[in-house]
Amino acid sequence: MSSHLKTWPLSLFLGIVSFPLVLMYVYLVIDTITVTPPGSIIPEKFTLEDWRFLFEEATGRRPSIWSVTLNSFILASANSIVIVSISATAGYALSRLNVPFRSFFLAGMMVLHAFPTVTLIVSIFLILQMVGLYNTLIGVILVKASLLMPFGVWIMKGFYDTVPWEIEMAGVQDGASRFTVWRRLVLPQVQPGFLALGVFAFLDGWSEFILPQVLAPSSDVQVLSVYLAGLIADEFYFDFGLFKAVGLFYSVPVILLYLFFQDKLMNIYGGGSKG
Amino acid sequence: MRHQSDRLGLAFLTPALIFVVLFFLSPVVLTAVFSFTTMSTATGISGGTYRITPSAVRSAAEKGLNPATAERLSQERYTIDDDALTRATKAGIDAEILKELERDLKGKSTDDRRSFERLLKKLDNRPNRRQVKSISPHFRTSILNQSFEDRTTLDATLENLGLDAAERARVAETSYTGWIWTSANFRRMFLQPDTYRILINTIVYVFTTLVIFNTGYAMVLAIVTFYLPGRQATVYRTIWFLPRITPPVIYVLLWKWLAWDTGFISTITGWFGVASRNWMLDTSLNAWVFVVLINGFVGASMGMIIFSSAIKTIPESLFHASAVDGAYRWQQVRHIILPQLRWPILFLTTYQTLSLLSSFELIFLATNGGPGSATEVWSLAAFHLALSNYAGNLQYGLGAAFALILVLIGITASLFYLRLFKFSEMISKPRIEH
Amino acid sequence: MRIVLDAVTKQFGAVKAIDDVTLEIVDGELLALLGPSGCGKTTTLFAICGIHRIDSGRILFGDLEVSGLPPQRRSVGVVFQSFALYPHMSVSENIGFPLQVRKESKAEIERKVDEVADLVHIRELLERRPAQLSGGQQQRVAIARAIVRRPDILLLDEPLANLDAKLRLEMRSELRRLQKETGITAVIVTHDQVEAMSMSDRIVIMDDGRILQIGTPDEMYHRPSNKFVAGFIGNPPISFADGKVEDGRFVTEGLDFDLPDRIKKASVTAGQNITLGVRPEYLQPDFATPIEAEITFIENQGREALYDLTLAGGHVFRSIQSGEPICKLGDKIRWGIDADASFFFDDQGKRI
């Protein structure tokens, strides 16, 4: 664009304002594998000492990192599976089928989609206590998935909207039921959407902090975010190297998924406009 | 047959509706319900019992219970009834004496031990002093510190003590240990001075973050990356997208590393002889700067994406035409790009006002409202009151009242969006009608 | 199969997309639904195949009323404007899909797909994906998929609109061949009168949700029932001039001639408003009823030439003549029209 105009001042400007951000991320990696003497920012020697937590057994104070990781993985995958499978049908119904009160449901999903969910945390906490799902992973999963559901349905509806009507018309004309049309003709067209939403929901579940912190704090159901926050908050334990090592360990799946699905994720974040 | 796709539609929609109703809509309604209760850690969340503690009696007296009645509630009494007789039989008291008590004196009760023992001594069986001493404890009753499962049993007992209906109601009120309906939460919310402090904090926080980062800086990012060559633009967009994609706990950890007393800033300033300190929490101003930066960096990425795609839709011919006209870059930005961004800005502002208003996760992790309560915002206050405070008594009802305000704002704002973004025009009818 | 639409009405909200349409499609014919966009022709097509529910009236396939039946239970093959091929399936899977949902055996499907592929000449494309096909090939696949299960009727929605000009000519005759060879009853929706004229047995002209005229292409051209039909059919189009009847003559500014006998007999009254319609081929240098005008436009198409004649009163007539242009722009000429072959319309637009 406008190549006769100089771009280096712009580049320089962005370079300067981006510097602190880049610095933080670079040191996230550096600090986990080096020792830096106090009062310096230059690492002195290489070490893997900070990664010892990977091999520690569970103690009374802290559960083992692997059981915590497994919990995080269960929360994230369950969130992803529930969101994708339920949005797949609901999004289609709202996009294409003659549902009674369809526009009411559409408006409802839209309102809920814009609705700030954290405000509900107080009553959700009380509800989970009443129904006995407090301090269980399943409770967190159900709540997390429900709160993300309107967003997922809305996004999925958007994907279905892009499938040409004539494909469906051709399908019913060929004698297929609406269900068959959906499964055999429409679903394959929105597969990229599924993938994107699935990855998004996985990351969303993986990153979630407030819900598990409030709804499932006990150590056997702890997830990585709560574990890490607990480490940082622990007064007796102050070791940035360790925090960062756990943090890096925690963010590896995020970074990998992000690198693989960057464009699709940006689409969802931009198009869905949540956050 | 006529409604084949209707039924499929309902079937397809039902699972989502179940989820949404159970954990989305019902919390909305219950937030309102809970906000009108006194629920707290002390009352528990299920119903309570009636427990006549000395303090319950005292506060009943304060609320106008006849002092004599209050005195009677606190006193021990000696009553000859079935319960006491059974207790005494089990304890091996002489059956003859008990038989006589049951026959002649059942239902009688006295206010003190002396008169009860006088009654015993007058019995035909003539129990000796030792026997009298061993009998009387079994007939001693006190309503104090007794628990009653429900109102009926409480009432029956109080009636025996000769309390009238008004007095019984008063005692029931002060002795109930569960939660009750009340509008006191809202009174407290509006009356306590902290509320206004929190309100001002919230407005400052939302406004500054929104203006500086979520729209202002986001626009700068979108425009600057638009003018940069493709690869550089991608790199910068990726960098500025990192805060959004990074799990909040780690993201805030990075900021702490930057700001804490052993962190990066302290190290650098230390070289110039500045004593190391926690830059994030040492003054209110610093805390605010960090709160706005932390939230703003995340918020900027969203605007960047939306503005970038809006700029992308501007026909390239417009730029070439203006380049020929000799318009400089700034003129391009002013006259071509900014007008195009008007609608996205409106969308983003309305949308992110709501998310900023209700999000407290990052603040909770970074400053937790501190130092003092300098950075305590509305949603964080609701969270603190109801789910996380140092005193240990979690005030669910009051917290719900705080949350309810946000819920109401959320509902109003969402409905407003529907109108603003012309929802009715977005609905198109299904084209296959059978 | 014979298809009957009996007083069919379809509304979208307050708008009547088709209004009291009655139409019989004869077994084995190719019928064209012709009209400008928004005239209701596609809605009629969708009503026949069952995608739209009709609000009143009946639709009969043979003797069976299908008005309440969903598309799946009507035996209708449809070729959509965009072809609507299933992008994730190969050509043979696309064609086999209607048979597959009917749970026919693999061998049977394969046999029928091969058969129909031979018919539409796409035998060598069967393993390809739709994205790898040209527009014309996609069109053939769409037709094959529509006819593979031998439907009662074949509907084609603007089948040539998405093809380039050269392919359009080729597919026009190809479609006609296929329809003749299979003997299937077919309805084709088009806004292009040339397509309708050249392909169909009969044409239905629609405007504003109503049928204006049903007839063979020849009838449409030579005996249009009203002004709209006369104006819609014919390329280059007919020229109109509003005038009055005076003393058995057609009178307008710059033109004044004796009405043909058939018009006089048709009880026109003096002073009545009347519109003259002259097709370009009925305005020639040596025709009987004289017309004096200035040449204001000439288009040389090689084999023939097109002239615009502007009369003194401002009316413009068009003439088409074979050969090179015989005059030049600005010439004042005195040519003639064939009054007997011209049309006259009353003030309602009906042909007299």
GROMACS .gro file of N, CA, C and O in nm, chain A residues 81-176:
model
  384
   81ILE      N    1  -1.578  -3.022   2.327
   81ILE     CA    2  -1.670  -3.121   2.271
   81ILE      C    3  -1.815  -3.078   2.291
   81ILE      O    4  -1.896  -3.082   2.199
   82VAL      N    5  -1.847  -3.036   2.413
   82VAL     CA    6  -1.985  -2.996   2.442
   82VAL      C    7  -2.026  -2.877   2.355
   82VAL      O    8  -2.131  -2.877   2.291
   83ILE      N    9  -1.939  -2.777   2.352
   83ILE     CA   10  -1.972  -2.657   2.274
   83ILE      C   11  -1.992  -2.690   2.127
   83ILE      O   12  -2.092  -2.654   2.066
   84VAL      N   13  -1.897  -2.764   2.072
   84VAL     CA   14  -1.904  -2.792   1.928
   84VAL      C   15  -2.027  -2.878   1.896
   84VAL      O   16  -2.104  -2.845   1.805
   85SER      N   17  -2.049  -2.983   1.974
   85SER     CA   18  -2.158  -3.073   1.936
   85SER      C   19  -2.293  -3.007   1.956
   85SER      O   20  -2.384  -3.023   1.874
   86ILE      N   21  -2.308  -2.929   2.061
   86ILE     CA   22  -2.439  -2.869   2.085
   86ILE      C   23  -2.460  -2.747   1.995
   86ILE      O   24  -2.570  -2.726   1.944
   87SER      N   25  -2.356  -2.670   1.972
   87SER     CA   26  -2.371  -2.556   1.881
   87SER      C   27  -2.398  -2.604   1.739
   87SER      O   28  -2.463  -2.536   1.661
   88ALA      N   29  -2.344  -2.722   1.706
   88ALA     CA   30  -2.361  -2.773   1.570
   88ALA      C   31  -2.509  -2.790   1.537
   88ALA      O   32  -2.553  -2.754   1.428
   89THR      N   33  -2.586  -2.842   1.631
   89THR     CA   34  -2.728  -2.862   1.603
   89THR      C   35  -2.806  -2.733   1.624
   89THR      O   36  -2.885  -2.692   1.540
   90ALA      N   37  -2.779  -2.664   1.735
   90ALA     CA   38  -2.858  -2.543   1.765
   90ALA      C   39  -2.832  -2.435   1.661
   90ALA      O   40  -2.925  -2.368   1.617
   91GLY      N   41  -2.705  -2.420   1.621
   91GLY     CA   42  -2.673  -2.319   1.520
   91GLY      C   43  -2.746  -2.347   1.390
   91GLY      O   44  -2.797  -2.256   1.325
   92TYR      N   45  -2.754  -2.475   1.355
   92TYR     CA   46  -2.823  -2.510   1.231
   92TYR      C   47  -2.972  -2.480   1.243
   92TYR      O   48  -3.032  -2.425   1.151
   93ALA      N   49  -3.030  -2.516   1.355
   93ALA     CA   50  -3.173  -2.491   1.373
   93ALA      C   51  -3.202  -2.342   1.358
   93ALA      O   52  -3.296  -2.303   1.290
   94LEU      N   53  -3.117  -2.259   1.420
   94LEU     CA   54  -3.143  -2.115   1.415
   94LEU      C   55  -3.112  -2.058   1.278
   94LEU      O   56  -3.172  -1.959   1.236
   95SER      N   57  -3.019  -2.118   1.208
   95SER     CA   58  -2.983  -2.065   1.077
   95SER      C   59  -3.082  -2.108   0.970
   95SER      O   60  -3.120  -2.030   0.885
   96ARG      N   61  -3.130  -2.232   0.978
   96ARG     CA   62  -3.198  -2.286   0.862
   96ARG      C   63  -3.337  -2.346   0.883
   96ARG      O   64  -3.410  -2.366   0.787
   97LEU      N   65  -3.370  -2.384   1.005
   97LEU     CA   66  -3.494  -2.460   1.021
   97LEU      C   67  -3.610  -2.372   1.065
   97LEU      O   68  -3.590  -2.265   1.122
   98ASN      N   69  -3.731  -2.420   1.038
   98ASN     CA   70  -3.851  -2.348   1.083
   98ASN      C   71  -3.879  -2.384   1.228
   98ASN      O   72  -3.952  -2.478   1.256
   99VAL      N   73  -3.820  -2.312   1.320
   99VAL     CA   74  -3.844  -2.340   1.461
   99VAL      C   75  -3.951  -2.242   1.511
   99VAL      O   76  -3.946  -2.125   1.476
  100PRO      N   77  -4.046  -2.291   1.589
  100PRO     CA   78  -4.139  -2.196   1.647
  100PRO      C   79  -4.063  -2.093   1.732
  100PRO      O   80  -3.964  -2.130   1.797
  101PHE      N   81  -4.106  -1.971   1.733
  101PHE     CA   82  -4.039  -1.863   1.808
  101PHE      C   83  -3.894  -1.844   1.766
  101PHE      O   84  -3.809  -1.809   1.845
  102ARG      N   85  -3.866  -1.871   1.639
  102ARG     CA   86  -3.727  -1.868   1.596
  102ARG      C   87  -3.661  -1.733   1.623
  102ARG      O   88  -3.549  -1.725   1.676
  103SER      N   89  -3.731  -1.624   1.589
  103SER     CA   90  -3.664  -1.496   1.605
  103SER      C   91  -3.648  -1.461   1.753
  103SER      O   92  -3.554  -1.392   1.791
  104PHE      N   93  -3.738  -1.515   1.834
  104PHE     CA   94  -3.722  -1.496   1.979
  104PHE      C   95  -3.595  -1.565   2.027
  104PHE      O   96  -3.515  -1.507   2.101
  105PHE      N   97  -3.576  -1.689   1.983
  105PHE     CA   98  -3.456  -1.762   2.022
  105PHE      C   99  -3.330  -1.692   1.971
  105PHE      O  100  -3.229  -1.682   2.040
  106LEU      N  101  -3.340  -1.645   1.847
  106LEU     CA  102  -3.225  -1.576   1.788
  106LEU      C  103  -3.189  -1.453   1.871
  106LEU      O  104  -3.073  -1.432   1.905
  107ALA      N  105  -3.292  -1.374   1.902
  107ALA     CA  106  -3.267  -1.254   1.981
  107ALA      C  107  -3.211  -1.293   2.117
  107ALA      O  108  -3.119  -1.230   2.168
  108GLY      N  109  -3.267  -1.399   2.175
  108GLY     CA  110  -3.221  -1.445   2.305
  108GLY      C  111  -3.074  -1.483   2.302
  108GLY      O  112  -2.996  -1.442   2.389
  109MET      N  113  -3.035  -1.560   2.201
  109MET     CA  114  -2.895  -1.601   2.189
  109MET      C  115  -2.805  -1.479   2.174
  109MET      O  116  -2.696  -1.472   2.229
  110MET      N  117  -2.855  -1.382   2.099
  110MET     CA  118  -2.779  -1.260   2.075
  110MET      C  119  -2.759  -1.183   2.207
  110MET      O  120  -2.649  -1.139   2.238
  111VAL      N  121  -2.868  -1.171   2.282
  111VAL     CA  122  -2.859  -1.100   2.410
  111VAL      C  123  -2.761  -1.172   2.502
  111VAL      O  124  -2.672  -1.112   2.560
  112LEU      N  125  -2.778  -1.305   2.512
  112LEU     CA  126  -2.692  -1.380   2.602
  112LEU      C  127  -2.547  -1.374   2.556
  112LEU      O  128  -2.454  -1.370   2.636
  113HIS      N  129  -2.530  -1.371   2.425
  113HIS     CA  130  -2.396  -1.368   2.368
  113HIS      C  131  -2.324  -1.239   2.410
  113HIS      O  132  -2.204  -1.239   2.437
  114ALA      N  133  -2.401  -1.131   2.419
  114ALA     CA  134  -2.340  -1.005   2.460
  114ALA      C  135  -2.333  -0.993   2.611
  114ALA      O  136  -2.272  -0.903   2.664
  115PHE      N  137  -2.398  -1.084   2.681
  115PHE     CA  138  -2.414  -1.071   2.825
  115PHE      C  139  -2.286  -1.106   2.900
  115PHE      O  140  -2.224  -1.209   2.874
  116PRO      N  141  -2.244  -1.020   2.992
  116PRO     CA  142  -2.121  -1.047   3.067
  116PRO      C  143  -2.142  -1.158   3.169
  116PRO      O  144  -2.214  -1.140   3.267
  117THR      N  145  -2.079  -1.271   3.147
  117THR     CA  146  -2.111  -1.390   3.225
  117THR      C  147  -2.056  -1.390   3.367
  117THR      O  148  -2.116  -1.450   3.455
  118VAL      N  149  -1.944  -1.324   3.388
  118VAL     CA  150  -1.886  -1.329   3.523
  118VAL      C  151  -1.979  -1.271   3.628
  118VAL      O  152  -1.969  -1.305   3.746
  119THR      N  153  -2.071  -1.187   3.586
  119THR     CA  154  -2.162  -1.129   3.684
  119THR      C  155  -2.249  -1.236   3.749
  119THR      O  156  -2.310  -1.212   3.851
  120LEU      N  157  -2.253  -1.354   3.685
  120LEU     CA  158  -2.341  -1.457   3.738
  120LEU      C  159  -2.272  -1.547   3.840
  120LEU      O  160  -2.333  -1.637   3.896
  121ILE      N  161  -2.143  -1.521   3.861
  121ILE     CA  162  -2.064  -1.617   3.939
  121ILE      C  163  -2.121  -1.641   4.079
  121ILE      O  164  -2.117  -1.752   4.130
  122VAL      N  165  -2.177  -1.537   4.142
  122VAL     CA  166  -2.227  -1.553   4.278
  122VAL      C  167  -2.340  -1.655   4.282
  122VAL      O  168  -2.338  -1.751   4.359
  123SER      N  169  -2.438  -1.637   4.193
  123SER     CA  170  -2.550  -1.730   4.200
  123SER      C  171  -2.511  -1.867   4.148
  123SER      O  172  -2.563  -1.969   4.194
  124ILE      N  173  -2.419  -1.873   4.053
  124ILE     CA  174  -2.375  -2.004   4.005
  124ILE      C  175  -2.309  -2.082   4.119
  124ILE      O  176  -2.333  -2.202   4.137
  125PHE      N  177  -2.228  -2.011   4.195
  125PHE     CA  178  -2.163  -2.074   4.311
  125PHE      C  179  -2.267  -2.135   4.405
  125PHE      O  180  -2.257  -2.249   4.448
  126LEU      N  181  -2.373  -2.057   4.433
  126LEU     CA  182  -2.477  -2.106   4.525
  126LEU      C  183  -2.555  -2.223   4.463
  126LEU      O  184  -2.586  -2.321   4.530
  127ILE      N  185  -2.582  -2.212   4.331
  127ILE     CA  186  -2.656  -2.320   4.265
  127ILE      C  187  -2.576  -2.450   4.271
  127ILE      O  188  -2.629  -2.556   4.305
  128LEU      N  189  -2.448  -2.443   4.239
  128LEU     CA  190  -2.368  -2.565   4.241
  128LEU      C  191  -2.364  -2.626   4.381
  128LEU      O  192  -2.365  -2.747   4.397
  129GLN      N  193  -2.361  -2.541   4.484
  129GLN     CA  194  -2.365  -2.593   4.621
  129GLN      C  195  -2.496  -2.666   4.646
  129GLN      O  196  -2.499  -2.772   4.705
  130MET      N  197  -2.606  -2.604   4.598
  130MET     CA  198  -2.737  -2.664   4.623
  130MET      C  199  -2.751  -2.798   4.553
  130MET      O  200  -2.808  -2.892   4.607
  131VAL      N  201  -2.704  -2.806   4.428
  131VAL     CA  202  -2.723  -2.931   4.354
  131VAL      C  203  -2.609  -3.029   4.378
  131VAL      O  204  -2.609  -3.138   4.322
  132GLY      N  205  -2.513  -2.991   4.463
  132GLY     CA  206  -2.408  -3.085   4.500
  132GLY      C  207  -2.300  -3.103   4.395
  132GLY      O  208  -2.232  -3.204   4.391
  133LEU      N  209  -2.285  -3.005   4.307
  133LEU     CA  210  -2.179  -3.017   4.207
  133LEU      C  211  -2.061  -2.926   4.241
  133LEU      O  212  -1.971  -2.908   4.162
  134TYR      N  213  -2.065  -2.869   4.363
  134TYR     CA  214  -1.955  -2.785   4.406
  134TYR      C  215  -1.831  -2.871   4.425
  134TYR      O  216  -1.840  -2.985   4.470
  135ASN      N  217  -1.717  -2.814   4.387
  135ASN     CA  218  -1.591  -2.887   4.399
  135ASN      C  219  -1.583  -3.012   4.313
  135ASN      O  220  -1.517  -3.108   4.347
  136THR      N  221  -1.653  -3.010   4.201
  136THR     CA  222  -1.637  -3.120   4.106
  136THR      C  223  -1.601  -3.060   3.971
  136THR      O  224  -1.641  -2.948   3.938
  137LEU      N  225  -1.526  -3.139   3.894
  137LEU     CA  226  -1.488  -3.093   3.762
  137LEU      C  227  -1.611  -3.084   3.671
  137LEU      O  228  -1.623  -2.996   3.588
  138ILE      N  229  -1.703  -3.177   3.692
  138ILE     CA  230  -1.820  -3.181   3.605
  138ILE      C  231  -1.902  -3.053   3.621
  138ILE      O  232  -1.953  -2.999   3.524
  139GLY      N  233  -1.907  -3.003   3.745
  139GLY     CA  234  -1.979  -2.878   3.767
  139GLY      C  235  -1.916  -2.763   3.689
  139GLY      O  236  -1.985  -2.687   3.622
  140VAL      N  237  -1.783  -2.754   3.696
  140VAL     CA  238  -1.714  -2.647   3.625
  140VAL      C  239  -1.738  -2.661   3.475
  140VAL      O  240  -1.765  -2.563   3.405
  141ILE      N  241  -1.731  -2.785   3.427
  141ILE     CA  242  -1.750  -2.807   3.282
  141ILE      C  243  -1.889  -2.762   3.240
  141ILE      O  244  -1.904  -2.691   3.140
  142LEU      N  245  -1.990  -2.804   3.315
  142LEU     CA  246  -2.127  -2.768   3.278
  142LEU      C  247  -2.145  -2.616   3.276
  142LEU      O  248  -2.202  -2.561   3.183
  143VAL      N  249  -2.093  -2.552   3.379
  143VAL     CA  250  -2.109  -2.407   3.387
  143VAL      C  251  -2.032  -2.339   3.274
  143VAL      O  252  -2.085  -2.255   3.201
  144LYS      N  253  -1.908  -2.378   3.258
  144LYS     CA  254  -1.822  -2.317   3.156
  144LYS      C  255  -1.888  -2.331   3.018
  144LYS      O  256  -1.897  -2.236   2.941
  145ALA      N  257  -1.933  -2.454   2.988
  145ALA     CA  258  -1.992  -2.478   2.856
  145ALA      C  259  -2.121  -2.398   2.838
  145ALA      O  260  -2.146  -2.342   2.732
  146SER      N  261  -2.200  -2.391   2.945
  146SER     CA  262  -2.326  -2.316   2.933
  146SER      C  263  -2.301  -2.169   2.905
  146SER      O  264  -2.370  -2.107   2.824
  147LEU      N  265  -2.202  -2.114   2.975
  147LEU     CA  266  -2.177  -1.972   2.959
  147LEU      C  267  -2.122  -1.940   2.820
  147LEU      O  268  -2.146  -1.833   2.766
  148LEU      N  269  -2.048  -2.035   2.762
  148LEU     CA  270  -1.992  -2.011   2.630
  148LEU      C  271  -2.091  -2.049   2.520
  148LEU      O  272  -2.074  -2.014   2.403
  149MET      N  273  -2.197  -2.120   2.561
  149MET     CA  274  -2.289  -2.177   2.461
  149MET      C  275  -2.349  -2.072   2.365
  149MET      O  276  -2.346  -2.092   2.244
  150PRO      N  277  -2.406  -1.963   2.416
  150PRO     CA  278  -2.466  -1.868   2.323
  150PRO      C  279  -2.365  -1.818   2.220
  150PRO      O  280  -2.397  -1.803   2.103
  151PHE      N  281  -2.243  -1.798   2.264
  151PHE     CA  282  -2.138  -1.755   2.173
  151PHE      C  283  -2.115  -1.861   2.065
  151PHE      O  284  -2.112  -1.832   1.946
  152GLY      N  285  -2.102  -1.987   2.110
  152GLY     CA  286  -2.078  -2.096   2.015
  152GLY      C  287  -2.192  -2.109   1.915
  152GLY      O  288  -2.170  -2.125   1.795
  153VAL      N  289  -2.314  -2.102   1.967
  153VAL     CA  290  -2.431  -2.116   1.880
  153VAL      C  291  -2.432  -2.003   1.777
  153VAL      O  292  -2.455  -2.025   1.658
  154TRP      N  293  -2.401  -1.885   1.825
  154TRP     CA  294  -2.403  -1.769   1.735
  154TRP      C  295  -2.297  -1.783   1.626
  154TRP      O  296  -2.321  -1.758   1.507
  155ILE      N  297  -2.177  -1.824   1.667
  155ILE     CA  298  -2.068  -1.843   1.571
  155ILE      C  299  -2.105  -1.952   1.469
  155ILE      O  300  -2.090  -1.935   1.348
  156MET      N  301  -2.156  -2.063   1.520
  156MET     CA  302  -2.192  -2.175   1.433
  156MET      C  303  -2.301  -2.132   1.336
  156MET      O  304  -2.299  -2.168   1.219
  157LYS      N  305  -2.397  -2.056   1.386
  157LYS     CA  306  -2.503  -2.006   1.299
  157LYS      C  307  -2.441  -1.925   1.185
  157LYS      O  308  -2.480  -1.937   1.069
  158GLY      N  309  -2.341  -1.844   1.220
  158GLY     CA  310  -2.272  -1.766   1.118
  158GLY      C  311  -2.209  -1.855   1.011
  158GLY      O  312  -2.218  -1.826   0.892
  159PHE      N  313  -2.149  -1.965   1.053
  159PHE     CA  314  -2.090  -2.056   0.955
  159PHE      C  315  -2.197  -2.119   0.866
  159PHE      O  316  -2.182  -2.129   0.745
  160TYR      N  317  -2.308  -2.160   0.930
  160TYR     CA  318  -2.415  -2.222   0.851
  160TYR      C  319  -2.473  -2.122   0.752
  160TYR      O  320  -2.513  -2.159   0.642
  161ASP      N  321  -2.480  -1.995   0.794
  161ASP     CA  322  -2.538  -1.895   0.706
  161ASP      C  323  -2.463  -1.885   0.574
  161ASP      O  324  -2.519  -1.842   0.473
  162THR      N  325  -2.334  -1.922   0.575
  162THR     CA  326  -2.257  -1.908   0.452
  162THR      C  327  -2.278  -2.025   0.356
  162THR      O  328  -2.235  -2.019   0.242
  163VAL      N  329  -2.340  -2.132   0.401
  163VAL     CA  330  -2.366  -2.245   0.311
  163VAL      C  331  -2.482  -2.206   0.218
  163VAL      O  332  -2.586  -2.164   0.266
  164PRO      N  333  -2.463  -2.220   0.087
  164PRO     CA  334  -2.570  -2.176  -0.004
  164PRO      C  335  -2.700  -2.253   0.019
  164PRO      O  336  -2.699  -2.375   0.035
  165TRP      N  337  -2.809  -2.179   0.020
  165TRP     CA  338  -2.941  -2.240   0.034
  165TRP      C  339  -2.966  -2.344  -0.075
  165TRP      O  340  -3.032  -2.444  -0.054
  166GLU      N  341  -2.913  -2.316  -0.193
  166GLU     CA  342  -2.944  -2.405  -0.304
  166GLU      C  343  -2.891  -2.546  -0.283
  166GLU      O  344  -2.948  -2.643  -0.332
  167ILE      N  345  -2.780  -2.556  -0.206
  167ILE     CA  346  -2.728  -2.690  -0.174
  167ILE      C  347  -2.834  -2.768  -0.096
  167ILE      O  348  -2.862  -2.884  -0.124
  168GLU      N  349  -2.895  -2.700   0.001
  168GLU     CA  350  -2.997  -2.767   0.082
  168GLU      C  351  -3.122  -2.796   0.000
  168GLU      O  352  -3.184  -2.901   0.014
  169MET      N  353  -3.158  -2.698  -0.082
  169MET     CA  354  -3.276  -2.720  -0.166
  169MET      C  355  -3.252  -2.841  -0.257
  169MET      O  356  -3.339  -2.926  -0.274
  170ALA      N  357  -3.133  -2.847  -0.316
  170ALA     CA  358  -3.102  -2.960  -0.402
  170ALA      C  359  -3.112  -3.089  -0.323
  170ALA      O  360  -3.164  -3.190  -0.371
  171GLY      N  361  -3.067  -3.085  -0.197
  171GLY     CA  362  -3.071  -3.203  -0.112
  171GLY      C  363  -3.213  -3.252  -0.089
  171GLY      O  364  -3.243  -3.370  -0.111
  172VAL      N  365  -3.301  -3.162  -0.046
  172VAL     CA  366  -3.439  -3.208  -0.021
  172VAL      C  367  -3.505  -3.248  -0.152
  172VAL      O  368  -3.587  -3.341  -0.157
  173GLN      N  369  -3.467  -3.183  -0.260
  173GLN     CA  370  -3.524  -3.221  -0.389
  173GLN      C  371  -3.477  -3.359  -0.432
  173GLN      O  372  -3.550  -3.433  -0.496
  174ASP      N  373  -3.356  -3.392  -0.392
  174ASP     CA  374  -3.305  -3.526  -0.422
  174ASP      C  375  -3.368  -3.631  -0.333
  174ASP      O  376  -3.337  -3.749  -0.343
  175GLY      N  377  -3.453  -3.589  -0.242
  175GLY     CA  378  -3.528  -3.685  -0.161
  175GLY      C  379  -3.474  -3.704  -0.020
  175GLY      O  380  -3.524  -3.788   0.054
  176ALA      N  381  -3.372  -3.628   0.018
  176ALA     CA  382  -3.314  -3.648   0.151
  176ALA      C  383  -3.394  -3.570   0.256
  176ALA      O  384  -3.444  -3.461   0.228
   0.00000   0.00000   0.00000
